[in-house]
């Protein structure tokens, strides 16, 4: 058997069809290699096991304990049998229960004094913790030799506990691993020998043996250090090759022009740029001046002036004879960007029009809901080159849209925009256009190095002068209803002082939305359950809250709604009136999360704040305090004081540092959600590496990967690394990285 094929061997050949089927369907394990990379989640030591005293309710657990007593009870007038077994481990007691025909075998085997490993779901019956019908494995045998063997196998030995599923317990997975473990010696080692020896790593076959069957804790540490490096290094090599390939692509250099649009724009700016904006602009201008496409990620706190930096880059490209396109995730945001950019540019945005500047250009908007005539004109302006700047949604990348000479693509809030769309827009240029990706969601450095590893990163961490601090408070609506009344009083006070407020709700609350939910209208029983437990009630809705506020706490004020299902013209009308100060309170969904800029809005009340993620709350909060008056953000929640949801809200209220919050967010969600569906190829390759905890490993692996790829871009002298990369980058993953 050659070195690669033993890892590619289907599991059903070695384990039998039934086990292989469960592994494939429930654990996504198909080959010997998959199973060898299915690492134990933790290790148990005999006498140091999950204490029975603190078993988590409703979770699938594995415990090792001793049988204290076992008895059969009759019920149903002697027609039914139940076996009750009490376990003890010195810390507490746990009851097992078996019914019907399932009592015979455990009744014979689970005798007082015997020790066994049990797995099952913890439930409560008659106020006692219990496992119903657990699976078990005896740890001591009746035959003396076997008993000694069993004790040797388990006493003092670390017991691997694998990520399991209901259909397959941890020790059955352990048995399956035993069957494939001999193949570990065929493992293809991706690390170049010099790197492996230089860092003193355990050889890969040995690391696999140690991680699955460690003799000591030092074995586990050794194995983990090695396996984390493999994952980090292979991933970083894939990204480094991607970056290298990008530097080989041709692009038109777009250099600044003296006395052009950019100079005219800078001359009329009523303020000076921050140091951060100057520094990031220089990084971008340097990239634009090269004959290879820029690939840069621009991170900046809400309100740090990213749009200004992006606009100056777009003006540079227009000066150099090209066109720039800005993509926004929603129509509301595209309209908002179009409005703020044309306002910032003034007569420079009216090129070719009466009263427009000689040095100006046309700035056009292109969205799916535009009227035919306006759309036709916008398309014409793009193909002739009359429009230097276009702002739109994904409607920009439809086949019909043709550019005269697309030089720069700016993507706003990349995490809401599919990789395919970004790729389709790229193909609109005569040569690959330069690419600038912007996000207001602060991304911890390690995530930036993995998810966005093929982009160079710039960070804007200074807020422009004139931004005001935002005070944030949690309002516990259930425990202290008078706090909520006070919140509405505060909103009224802000309005009386000449300011405006947002109220954000998780749901729209129209009939269409209700009908889309499973089963349509809520039943009486569901309503009762919701009244008893706020977690079970539907999230609060814009239309209901707005109606209640108009009739109650905010009666007499101008209260309007904004949500994604409104007609675009109506949305635009509400936003215009709110921006003009004609609306006091805007009750909205998260459509206001990104890019909405109304400096006079000073207060925000977020209803059911615990239903939003940390980063999303931070984004929403950034909509207030954008002028000279201080901002106020009230996070209303019915969650229990001791709940994780409340802890999350307290964290948001305690800091305005987005990077700190993104870290908290990542720690709570782990990397699965963060890497997201679009990056599934990368996510599924991370089994040992955790993006949040292994920053040093990722940074060091990135450095080594860059050096390896610079010296040997095709990896001709590293066939093992090439083999492992090919396995990691199956077709989907390769496409993900290609489009990165």
XYZ file of C-alpha atoms in Angstrom:
740
model
C 0.000 0.000 0.000
C 1.603 3.331 -0.944
C 1.977 6.194 1.476
C -0.963 8.255 0.306
C -3.524 5.577 -0.358
C -3.643 4.137 3.177
C -4.981 7.511 4.354
C -7.459 7.566 1.465
C -8.791 4.086 2.297
C -12.605 4.208 2.839
C -13.545 3.429 6.450
C -16.082 0.796 5.465
C -13.249 -1.490 4.343
C -11.803 -1.543 7.856
C -14.772 -0.953 10.145
C -17.740 -2.520 8.415
C -20.627 -0.795 6.661
C -22.830 0.086 9.660
C -20.143 1.898 11.702
C -18.733 3.610 8.596
C -22.228 4.822 7.655
C -22.792 6.429 11.083
C -19.328 8.031 10.945
C -19.995 9.457 7.493
C -23.507 10.732 8.237
C -23.068 12.070 11.760
C -19.379 12.926 12.086
C -18.411 13.636 8.454
C -15.622 11.016 8.614
C -15.141 9.018 5.417
C -11.528 7.841 5.149
C -8.788 6.475 7.384
C -7.138 9.912 7.267
C -10.378 11.600 8.400
C -10.600 9.318 11.426
C -6.919 9.747 12.329
C -7.526 13.512 12.304
C -10.618 13.150 14.525
C -8.749 14.024 17.703
C -9.882 13.409 21.287
C -11.658 16.418 22.770
C -10.170 15.756 26.200
C -8.654 12.937 28.272
C -9.940 11.376 31.472
C -7.810 9.870 34.213
C -9.104 7.144 36.447
C -10.160 8.632 39.744
C -10.137 12.085 38.136
C -13.247 11.865 36.018
C -16.187 14.137 35.354
C -17.397 14.393 38.908
C -20.904 13.026 39.289
C -21.558 16.008 41.540
C -21.352 18.464 38.641
C -22.818 16.752 35.620
C -24.404 19.156 33.113
C -28.125 18.650 32.534
C -29.320 17.655 29.030
C -25.805 16.904 27.793
C -24.363 13.674 26.483
C -21.716 12.661 29.032
C -19.150 9.941 29.592
C -18.413 8.993 33.212
C -16.426 6.305 34.971
C -17.949 5.206 38.289
C -18.572 2.301 40.627
C -21.883 0.512 41.096
C -23.136 1.139 44.673
C -26.335 -0.896 44.361
C -28.742 -2.268 41.770
C -32.345 -3.375 42.169
C -35.245 -4.470 40.008
C -38.601 -2.812 40.643
C -41.965 -3.955 39.324
C -44.691 -1.606 38.156
C -48.036 -1.847 36.312
C -49.183 -4.643 38.641
C -46.096 -6.705 37.934
C -46.347 -6.430 34.161
C -43.453 -3.974 33.843
C -39.851 -4.209 35.099
C -37.390 -1.446 35.823
C -33.732 -1.810 36.817
C -32.377 1.030 38.939
C -28.607 1.217 39.437
C -26.920 3.753 41.730
C -23.393 4.845 40.822
C -20.856 6.615 42.980
C -17.449 8.149 42.321
C -16.731 9.686 45.718
C -18.014 13.107 44.643
C -21.662 12.293 44.183
C -24.263 9.735 43.130
C -26.050 9.145 39.856
C -28.951 6.895 39.039
C -29.166 4.705 35.933
C -32.461 3.304 34.785
C -33.206 0.468 32.317
C -36.707 -0.674 31.267
C -38.407 -3.722 29.758
C -36.267 -6.258 27.910
C -33.257 -3.978 28.350
C -32.860 -4.927 32.038
C -31.500 -8.500 31.725
C -27.910 -7.905 30.588
C -27.155 -4.925 32.890
C -28.810 -6.783 35.804
C -26.292 -9.605 35.386
C -23.288 -7.319 34.769
C -23.741 -4.208 36.884
C -23.148 -5.758 40.287
C -22.229 -3.698 43.375
C -18.491 -2.933 43.455
C -17.970 -3.191 39.691
C -16.494 -0.287 37.818
C -17.557 0.730 34.310
C -17.604 3.587 31.843
C -21.114 4.908 31.084
C -22.393 7.238 28.362
C -25.805 8.798 28.044
C -27.837 11.984 28.297
C -28.273 13.477 31.747
C -31.891 14.093 32.759
C -33.757 14.694 36.013
C -36.460 12.394 37.375
C -38.051 12.877 40.811
C -35.454 15.589 41.474
C -32.586 13.112 40.956
C -30.012 13.161 38.156
C -30.249 10.081 35.985
C -29.105 8.431 32.754
C -31.854 6.417 31.049
C -30.650 3.359 29.113
C -26.978 4.414 28.985
C -24.471 2.388 27.021
C -21.620 1.114 29.160
C -18.319 -0.733 29.075
C -17.102 -2.731 32.078
C -13.618 -1.795 33.191
C -12.940 -4.843 35.329
C -13.314 -8.402 34.111
C -14.175 -11.606 35.963
C -11.134 -13.524 34.738
C -8.046 -12.495 36.793
C -5.742 -12.081 33.754
C -8.351 -10.077 31.914
C -8.937 -7.981 35.021
C -5.235 -7.170 35.288
C -5.173 -6.305 31.593
C -8.226 -4.058 31.918
C -6.714 -2.311 34.937
C -3.440 -1.841 33.066
C -5.330 -0.457 30.101
C -7.242 2.061 32.162
C -5.536 2.708 35.498
C -3.124 5.620 35.244
C -3.620 5.639 31.458
C -5.197 8.695 29.899
C -8.570 7.789 28.459
C -9.297 9.680 25.210
C -12.815 11.122 25.062
C -13.734 11.737 21.412
C -16.266 14.154 19.963
C -19.129 11.634 19.704
C -22.757 11.491 18.698
C -25.858 9.760 20.009
C -25.394 6.895 17.548
C -21.718 6.317 18.361
C -20.162 6.572 21.832
C -16.679 7.829 22.516
C -15.240 4.380 23.290
C -16.672 2.877 20.105
C -14.867 5.633 18.237
C -11.741 4.756 20.271
C -12.052 1.122 19.120
C -12.402 2.270 15.511
C -9.288 4.441 15.940
C -7.400 1.367 17.235
C -8.249 -0.370 13.969
C -6.797 2.419 11.807
C -3.915 3.522 14.047
C -1.307 1.330 12.258
C -1.863 3.532 9.179
C -0.457 6.504 11.127
C 3.046 5.417 10.131
C 2.098 6.186 6.499
C 1.296 9.821 7.320
C 2.666 12.260 4.739
C 4.579 14.931 6.645
C 3.873 18.418 5.263
C 6.550 20.273 7.243
C 9.861 20.794 5.435
C 12.622 18.864 7.268
C 14.571 22.030 8.127
C 11.522 23.605 9.755
C 10.633 20.397 11.628
C 14.139 19.949 12.989
C 14.669 23.655 13.639
C 11.604 23.798 15.871
C 12.207 20.391 17.440
C 8.841 18.901 16.439
C 7.809 15.293 17.026
C 7.586 13.349 13.701
C 3.990 13.253 12.408
C 3.335 9.468 12.772
C 4.499 9.687 16.383
C 2.324 12.768 17.003
C -0.753 10.893 15.732
C 0.001 7.924 18.011
C 0.546 10.232 20.971
C -2.628 12.236 20.453
C -4.809 9.116 20.263
C -3.023 6.872 22.786
C -0.967 9.070 25.126
C 0.927 7.507 28.015
C 1.433 10.844 29.785
C 0.195 14.421 29.687
C 3.527 15.416 28.119
C 2.627 13.127 25.168
C -0.596 15.090 24.667
C 1.230 18.438 24.783
C 3.840 17.207 22.286
C 1.255 15.897 19.881
C -0.960 18.959 20.071
C 1.920 21.365 19.487
C 2.909 19.425 16.376
C -0.618 18.977 14.954
C -1.551 22.627 15.493
C 1.534 23.642 13.547
C 0.604 21.372 10.657
C -2.840 22.937 10.350
C -1.586 26.499 10.675
C 1.331 26.004 8.302
C -0.564 24.216 5.505
C -3.320 26.833 5.614
C -0.820 29.707 5.586
C 1.075 28.136 2.655
C -2.210 27.965 0.718
C -2.828 31.655 1.448
C 0.773 32.681 0.746
C 0.603 30.940 -2.649
C -2.645 32.766 -3.311
C -1.003 36.118 -2.496
C 2.021 35.194 -4.619
C -0.218 34.292 -7.583
C -1.996 37.645 -7.211
C 1.309 39.491 -7.428
C 1.863 37.773 -10.794
C -1.424 39.089 -12.261
C -1.253 42.185 -14.450
C -3.140 45.366 -13.497
C -3.073 48.924 -14.726
C -1.115 51.139 -12.324
C -3.283 54.064 -11.192
C -1.018 56.866 -10.000
C -2.190 60.183 -8.503
C -2.311 63.122 -10.928
C -1.365 66.651 -9.877
C -4.229 69.209 -9.904
C -6.792 66.493 -10.573
C -10.024 65.513 -8.888
C -8.282 64.346 -5.697
C -6.460 67.646 -5.179
C -9.659 69.610 -5.863
C -11.527 67.403 -3.368
C -8.835 67.691 -0.677
C -8.747 71.480 -1.113
C -12.436 71.833 -0.258
C -12.406 69.475 2.774
C -13.606 71.415 5.848
C -11.317 69.371 8.136
C -7.903 67.753 8.107
C -7.504 64.001 7.791
C -6.468 62.040 10.884
C -2.959 60.585 11.033
C -4.501 57.153 10.596
C -6.371 58.208 7.449
C -3.167 59.710 6.014
C -1.175 56.548 6.773
C -3.784 54.129 5.354
C -4.304 56.342 2.271
C -0.572 56.166 1.588
C -0.624 52.332 1.839
C -3.509 52.261 -0.641
C -1.940 54.784 -3.050
C 1.317 52.773 -3.028
C -0.652 49.615 -3.921
C -2.616 51.380 -6.675
C 0.632 52.592 -8.254
C 1.871 49.020 -8.882
C 1.168 46.917 -11.958
C -0.344 44.114 -9.904
C -3.825 44.225 -8.412
C -4.113 45.579 -4.874
C -5.831 43.195 -2.445
C -6.308 45.103 0.771
C -8.620 44.779 3.773
C -9.429 48.075 5.471
C -10.650 47.614 9.033
C -11.926 50.585 10.914
C -14.181 51.245 13.855
C -17.626 52.574 13.082
C -17.119 56.243 12.193
C -13.342 56.087 11.820
C -13.637 57.582 8.342
C -13.255 54.513 6.097
C -15.605 55.974 3.475
C -13.410 59.051 3.220
C -10.305 56.889 2.666
C -12.141 54.771 0.063
C -13.458 57.850 -1.736
C -9.952 59.371 -2.019
C -8.748 56.055 -3.518
C -11.648 56.130 -6.013
C -10.842 59.726 -7.001
C -7.197 58.759 -7.606
C -8.317 56.007 -9.983
C -10.671 58.408 -11.825
C -7.776 60.898 -12.123
C -5.729 58.107 -13.718
C -8.429 57.514 -16.340
C -10.183 54.546 -14.740
C -13.533 53.926 -13.074
C -14.293 52.880 -9.500
C -17.203 50.793 -8.238
C -18.406 50.604 -4.657
C -20.497 47.625 -3.617
C -22.828 47.811 -0.630
C -24.694 44.865 0.943
C -28.153 46.534 0.919
C -30.036 49.120 -1.153
C -30.493 51.367 1.892
C -26.735 51.416 2.369
C -26.008 51.931 -1.349
C -28.372 54.929 -1.372
C -26.795 56.232 1.824
C -23.266 55.943 0.369
C -24.378 57.609 -2.858
C -25.939 60.464 -0.933
C -22.958 61.031 1.387
C -20.375 60.760 -1.427
C -22.207 63.217 -3.702
C -22.596 65.589 -0.721
C -18.894 65.326 0.145
C -17.880 65.928 -3.488
C -20.375 68.727 -4.206
C -19.939 70.132 -7.733
C -17.108 67.615 -8.344
C -19.824 64.924 -8.539
C -21.588 66.730 -11.371
C -19.068 66.293 -14.179
C -20.547 67.163 -17.573
C -23.579 68.784 -15.971
C -24.599 72.427 -15.784
C -22.905 73.979 -12.750
C -20.620 70.978 -12.397
C -16.857 71.340 -12.070
C -14.586 70.993 -15.125
C -12.525 68.529 -13.147
C -15.618 66.651 -11.939
C -17.007 63.263 -12.851
C -20.429 61.658 -12.665
C -21.325 59.608 -9.586
C -24.125 57.166 -10.423
C -26.267 54.852 -8.311
C -27.292 51.445 -9.627
C -29.714 49.274 -7.640
C -32.257 46.597 -8.522
C -35.295 48.753 -7.740
C -34.432 51.769 -9.933
C -36.856 52.845 -12.649
C -36.044 51.748 -16.211
C -35.138 55.230 -17.510
C -32.727 56.010 -14.660
C -31.236 52.548 -14.958
C -30.700 52.866 -18.705
C -28.975 56.244 -18.217
C -26.720 54.834 -15.460
C -25.705 51.868 -17.654
C -24.948 54.232 -20.532
C -22.816 56.481 -18.276
C -20.814 53.428 -17.193
C -20.122 52.012 -20.645
C -19.096 55.405 -22.091
C -16.893 56.212 -19.078
C -18.929 59.375 -18.373
C -19.453 58.078 -14.810
C -16.162 57.725 -12.966
C -17.792 56.370 -9.818
C -20.673 53.935 -9.477
C -22.258 52.851 -6.211
C -24.637 49.927 -6.031
C -25.701 46.586 -4.685
C -25.000 43.218 -6.302
C -27.136 44.524 -9.205
C -23.767 45.965 -10.321
C -22.500 42.561 -11.305
C -25.325 41.488 -13.567
C -24.240 40.591 -17.100
C -25.818 43.709 -18.587
C -23.520 46.046 -16.651
C -20.476 46.993 -18.744
C -17.689 49.352 -17.690
C -15.523 51.542 -19.866
C -12.402 50.805 -17.770
C -12.944 49.404 -14.285
C -9.857 50.155 -12.183
C -10.934 49.748 -8.544
C -13.596 47.779 -6.709
C -14.448 48.796 -3.133
C -16.507 46.214 -1.239
C -18.230 47.480 1.890
C -18.894 44.985 4.707
C -17.349 41.991 2.951
C -18.803 39.491 5.428
C -22.253 40.164 3.991
C -21.133 39.710 0.437
C -20.564 36.354 -1.260
C -17.158 35.457 -2.609
C -18.744 34.619 -5.985
C -20.170 38.123 -6.345
C -16.809 39.672 -5.616
C -15.286 37.461 -8.259
C -17.946 38.289 -10.847
C -17.354 42.001 -10.388
C -13.609 41.500 -10.734
C -14.112 39.952 -14.159
C -15.700 43.215 -15.386
C -12.317 44.900 -15.821
C -10.126 44.701 -18.944
C -7.463 43.525 -16.497
C -8.114 42.483 -12.906
C -9.107 45.681 -11.045
C -7.573 46.700 -7.728
C -9.644 45.530 -4.741
C -10.295 47.274 -1.429
C -12.460 45.435 1.103
C -13.841 47.471 4.008
C -15.284 46.244 7.277
C -16.432 48.033 10.417
C -16.449 44.751 12.319
C -13.086 44.689 14.062
C -11.410 41.390 13.285
C -8.881 39.953 15.738
C -5.444 39.664 14.168
C -5.538 35.868 14.062
C -8.856 35.804 12.200
C -7.546 38.401 9.773
C -4.545 36.111 9.170
C -6.719 33.061 8.497
C -10.020 34.217 7.003
C -8.584 37.177 5.122
C -5.107 35.739 4.829
C -4.853 36.562 1.144
C -5.467 40.278 1.765
C -2.990 42.813 3.110
C -4.520 44.540 6.142
C -4.797 48.221 7.068
C -6.383 49.346 10.337
C -7.979 52.726 11.102
C -8.070 52.878 14.878
C -8.407 56.626 15.498
C -11.785 58.338 15.558
C -11.915 61.664 13.699
C -12.089 64.825 15.837
C -15.616 65.799 16.805
C -16.873 62.275 17.548
C -18.516 62.078 20.971
C -18.324 59.347 23.595
C -21.249 56.906 23.840
C -22.563 55.861 27.248
C -24.046 52.336 27.218
C -26.284 50.748 29.872
C -28.150 47.448 30.230
C -31.866 47.887 31.017
C -33.206 44.761 32.809
C -36.836 45.074 31.651
C -38.115 41.949 33.419
C -36.481 42.442 36.853
C -36.913 46.224 36.918
C -39.782 47.408 34.665
C -39.387 51.009 35.960
C -35.938 51.062 34.267
C -37.667 50.620 30.899
C -40.073 53.490 31.681
C -37.037 55.619 32.510
C -35.442 54.619 29.180
C -38.414 56.062 27.268
C -38.246 59.215 29.428
C -34.582 59.581 28.420
C -35.560 59.302 24.730
C -38.174 62.013 25.235
C -35.569 64.243 26.960
C -33.155 63.840 24.030
C -35.911 64.842 21.579
C -36.878 67.835 23.738
C -33.226 68.912 23.576
C -33.485 68.992 19.799
C -32.000 65.539 19.102
C -33.331 62.294 17.595
C -33.369 58.620 18.548
C -33.339 55.113 17.096
C -35.272 52.160 18.509
C -34.009 48.841 17.116
C -36.022 45.583 17.123
C -34.999 42.111 15.912
C -38.163 41.519 13.858
C -40.471 43.404 11.459
C -43.726 41.870 12.703
C -45.917 42.050 9.594
C -48.366 39.308 8.608
C -46.175 38.078 5.756
C -43.399 37.415 8.207
C -45.683 35.601 10.659
C -47.069 33.417 7.872
C -43.568 32.515 6.746
C -42.828 31.145 10.210
C -43.448 27.448 10.768
C -47.135 26.806 11.166
C -48.267 30.403 10.646
C -50.081 31.982 13.624
C -48.983 31.154 17.138
C -51.157 28.797 19.123
C -52.578 29.572 22.568
C -50.218 27.022 24.147
C -47.191 28.668 22.502
C -48.326 32.070 23.695
C -48.664 30.766 27.240
C -45.167 29.213 27.056
C -43.817 32.526 25.772
C -45.407 34.432 28.648
C -43.766 32.055 31.121
C -40.342 32.092 29.457
C -39.133 35.139 27.509
C -36.662 32.900 25.617
C -39.642 31.174 23.969
C -41.530 34.254 22.877
C -40.884 35.651 19.411
C -38.460 38.601 19.345
C -40.038 42.051 19.662
C -41.195 43.561 16.377
C -40.810 47.009 14.791
C -44.481 47.475 13.884
C -45.809 46.487 17.328
C -43.237 48.542 19.269
C -43.757 51.618 17.048
C -47.514 51.355 17.506
C -47.152 50.990 21.291
C -44.773 53.975 21.529
C -47.037 56.250 19.465
C -49.975 55.457 21.750
C -47.988 55.326 24.990
C -44.522 56.362 26.188
C -43.692 58.588 23.172
C -47.174 59.915 22.339
C -46.997 63.282 20.627
C -43.579 62.657 19.067
C -43.066 61.882 15.386
C -42.383 58.104 15.341
C -41.676 56.373 11.977
C -40.648 52.832 10.971
C -37.903 51.528 8.652
C -37.413 47.892 7.644
C -36.232 45.793 4.735
C -39.669 44.894 3.382
C -40.694 48.495 2.649
C -40.711 49.808 -0.920
C -37.271 51.351 -1.681
C -38.833 54.771 -2.347
C -40.592 54.691 1.039
C -37.357 53.650 2.761
C -35.492 56.458 1.074
C -38.218 58.946 1.988
C -38.146 57.976 5.695
C -34.332 58.125 5.793
C -34.286 61.542 4.099
C -36.854 62.943 6.570
C -34.993 61.430 9.523
C -31.685 62.878 8.273
C -33.422 66.261 7.820
C -34.687 66.180 11.430
C -38.383 65.886 10.521
C -38.720 62.518 12.322
C -38.024 62.336 16.082
C -37.778 58.591 16.591
C -36.977 55.921 13.998
C -38.093 52.378 14.940
C -36.079 50.061 12.706
C -34.641 46.619 12.142
C -30.888 46.199 11.674
C -31.112 47.861 8.233
C -29.579 50.843 10.062
C -26.639 48.727 11.271
C -24.114 49.903 8.727
C -23.387 53.230 7.138
C -26.423 55.272 8.246
C -25.072 58.676 9.242
C -27.317 61.138 11.108
C -25.118 63.258 13.435
C -28.188 64.660 15.242
C -29.268 61.180 16.444
C -27.962 60.834 19.998
C -29.964 58.012 21.608
C -30.532 54.372 20.702
C -32.719 51.837 22.480
C -32.097 48.232 21.400
C -35.038 45.975 22.289
C -34.318 42.289 23.046
C -30.645 43.220 22.857
C -29.677 39.695 23.940
C -30.957 38.389 20.587
C -28.136 40.196 18.754
C -24.461 39.241 18.547
C -21.733 41.267 20.254
C -20.304 42.678 17.003
C -23.774 43.569 15.755
C -24.588 45.488 18.958
C -21.301 47.357 18.607
C -22.133 48.215 14.991
C -25.619 49.433 15.889
C -24.333 51.543 18.762
C -21.957 53.282 16.344
C -24.940 55.016 14.735
C -25.227 57.461 17.675
C -22.735 59.993 19.006
C -21.704 60.896 15.475
C -22.031 64.641 16.131
C -20.851 66.945 18.875
C -23.459 65.813 21.458
C -22.714 62.677 23.545
C -24.418 59.422 22.552
C -26.549 57.111 24.695
C -27.191 53.432 23.984
C -29.677 51.442 26.120
C -29.605 47.649 25.818
C -33.034 46.349 26.852
C -33.178 42.687 27.862
C -35.460 40.253 29.673
C -32.638 37.734 30.057
C -31.900 36.518 33.578
C -29.137 38.369 35.409
C -26.916 35.279 35.709
C -27.357 34.190 32.071
C -24.552 34.236 29.447
C -26.754 36.563 27.367
C -26.676 39.192 30.112
C -22.919 38.721 30.561
C -22.528 39.449 26.855
C -24.572 42.659 27.133
C -22.585 43.797 30.170
C -19.381 43.293 28.146
C -20.750 45.505 25.350
C -21.838 48.176 27.856
C -18.412 48.110 29.513
C -16.202 48.972 26.514
C -16.244 50.912 23.255
C -13.183 49.023 21.982
C -14.385 47.000 19.008
C -11.293 44.785 18.936
C -11.801 43.842 22.577
C -15.465 43.044 21.837
C -14.624 41.011 18.747
C -12.351 38.934 20.944
C -15.140 38.336 23.473
C -17.470 37.498 20.595
C -15.011 34.993 19.175
C -14.388 33.375 22.558
C -18.112 32.835 22.994
C -18.868 31.570 19.511
C -15.529 29.886 18.784
C -14.279 30.033 15.235
C -16.973 27.942 13.527
C -19.333 30.873 13.080
C -16.610 33.412 12.623
C -15.052 31.701 9.664
C -18.591 31.341 8.397
C -20.118 29.341 5.610
C -18.238 31.074 2.810
C -15.008 29.910 4.377
C -16.194 26.371 5.078
C -13.201 24.944 3.247
C -10.891 26.581 5.723
C -13.051 25.929 8.732
C -13.313 22.201 8.234
C -9.530 21.921 8.065
C -9.099 23.331 11.567
C -9.434 20.507 14.052
C -6.723 21.174 16.588
C -6.009 24.854 15.946
C -8.256 27.409 17.638
C -8.088 30.777 15.968
C -8.569 32.670 19.224
C -5.990 30.895 21.402
C -3.203 30.099 18.973
C -2.189 33.533 17.777
C 1.540 32.863 18.183
C 1.376 29.608 16.234
C -0.566 31.243 13.383
C 1.785 34.258 13.217
C 4.912 32.062 13.231
C 3.414 29.663 10.655
C 2.565 32.597 8.417
C 6.171 33.827 8.535
C 7.546 30.383 7.676
C 4.966 29.926 4.914
C 5.853 33.242 3.275
C 9.554 32.273 3.280
C 8.838 28.805 1.834
C 6.626 30.161 -0.972
C 9.062 32.984 -1.817
C 11.861 30.435 -2.223
C 9.799 27.823 -4.102
C 6.418 29.134 -5.345
C 5.473 25.823 -7.023
C 6.733 23.754 -4.045
C 8.751 21.649 -6.503
C 11.223 20.634 -3.802
C 8.513 19.869 -1.234
C 6.417 17.055 -2.743
C 4.953 16.044 0.656
C 3.698 19.556 1.298
C 2.210 19.611 -2.209
C 0.399 16.321 -1.528
C -1.107 17.561 1.757
C -2.116 20.879 0.164
C -3.870 19.032 -2.641
C -5.846 17.044 -0.068
C -6.732 20.167 1.922
C -7.653 22.216 -1.111
C -10.210 20.012 -2.749
C -12.182 21.735 -5.484
C -14.482 23.806 -3.231
C -11.683 25.036 -1.027
C -9.477 25.879 -3.989
C -12.351 27.940 -5.391
C -12.834 29.712 -2.071
C -9.172 30.692 -1.996
C -9.181 31.627 -5.669
C -11.991 34.051 -5.101
C -10.655 35.314 -1.784
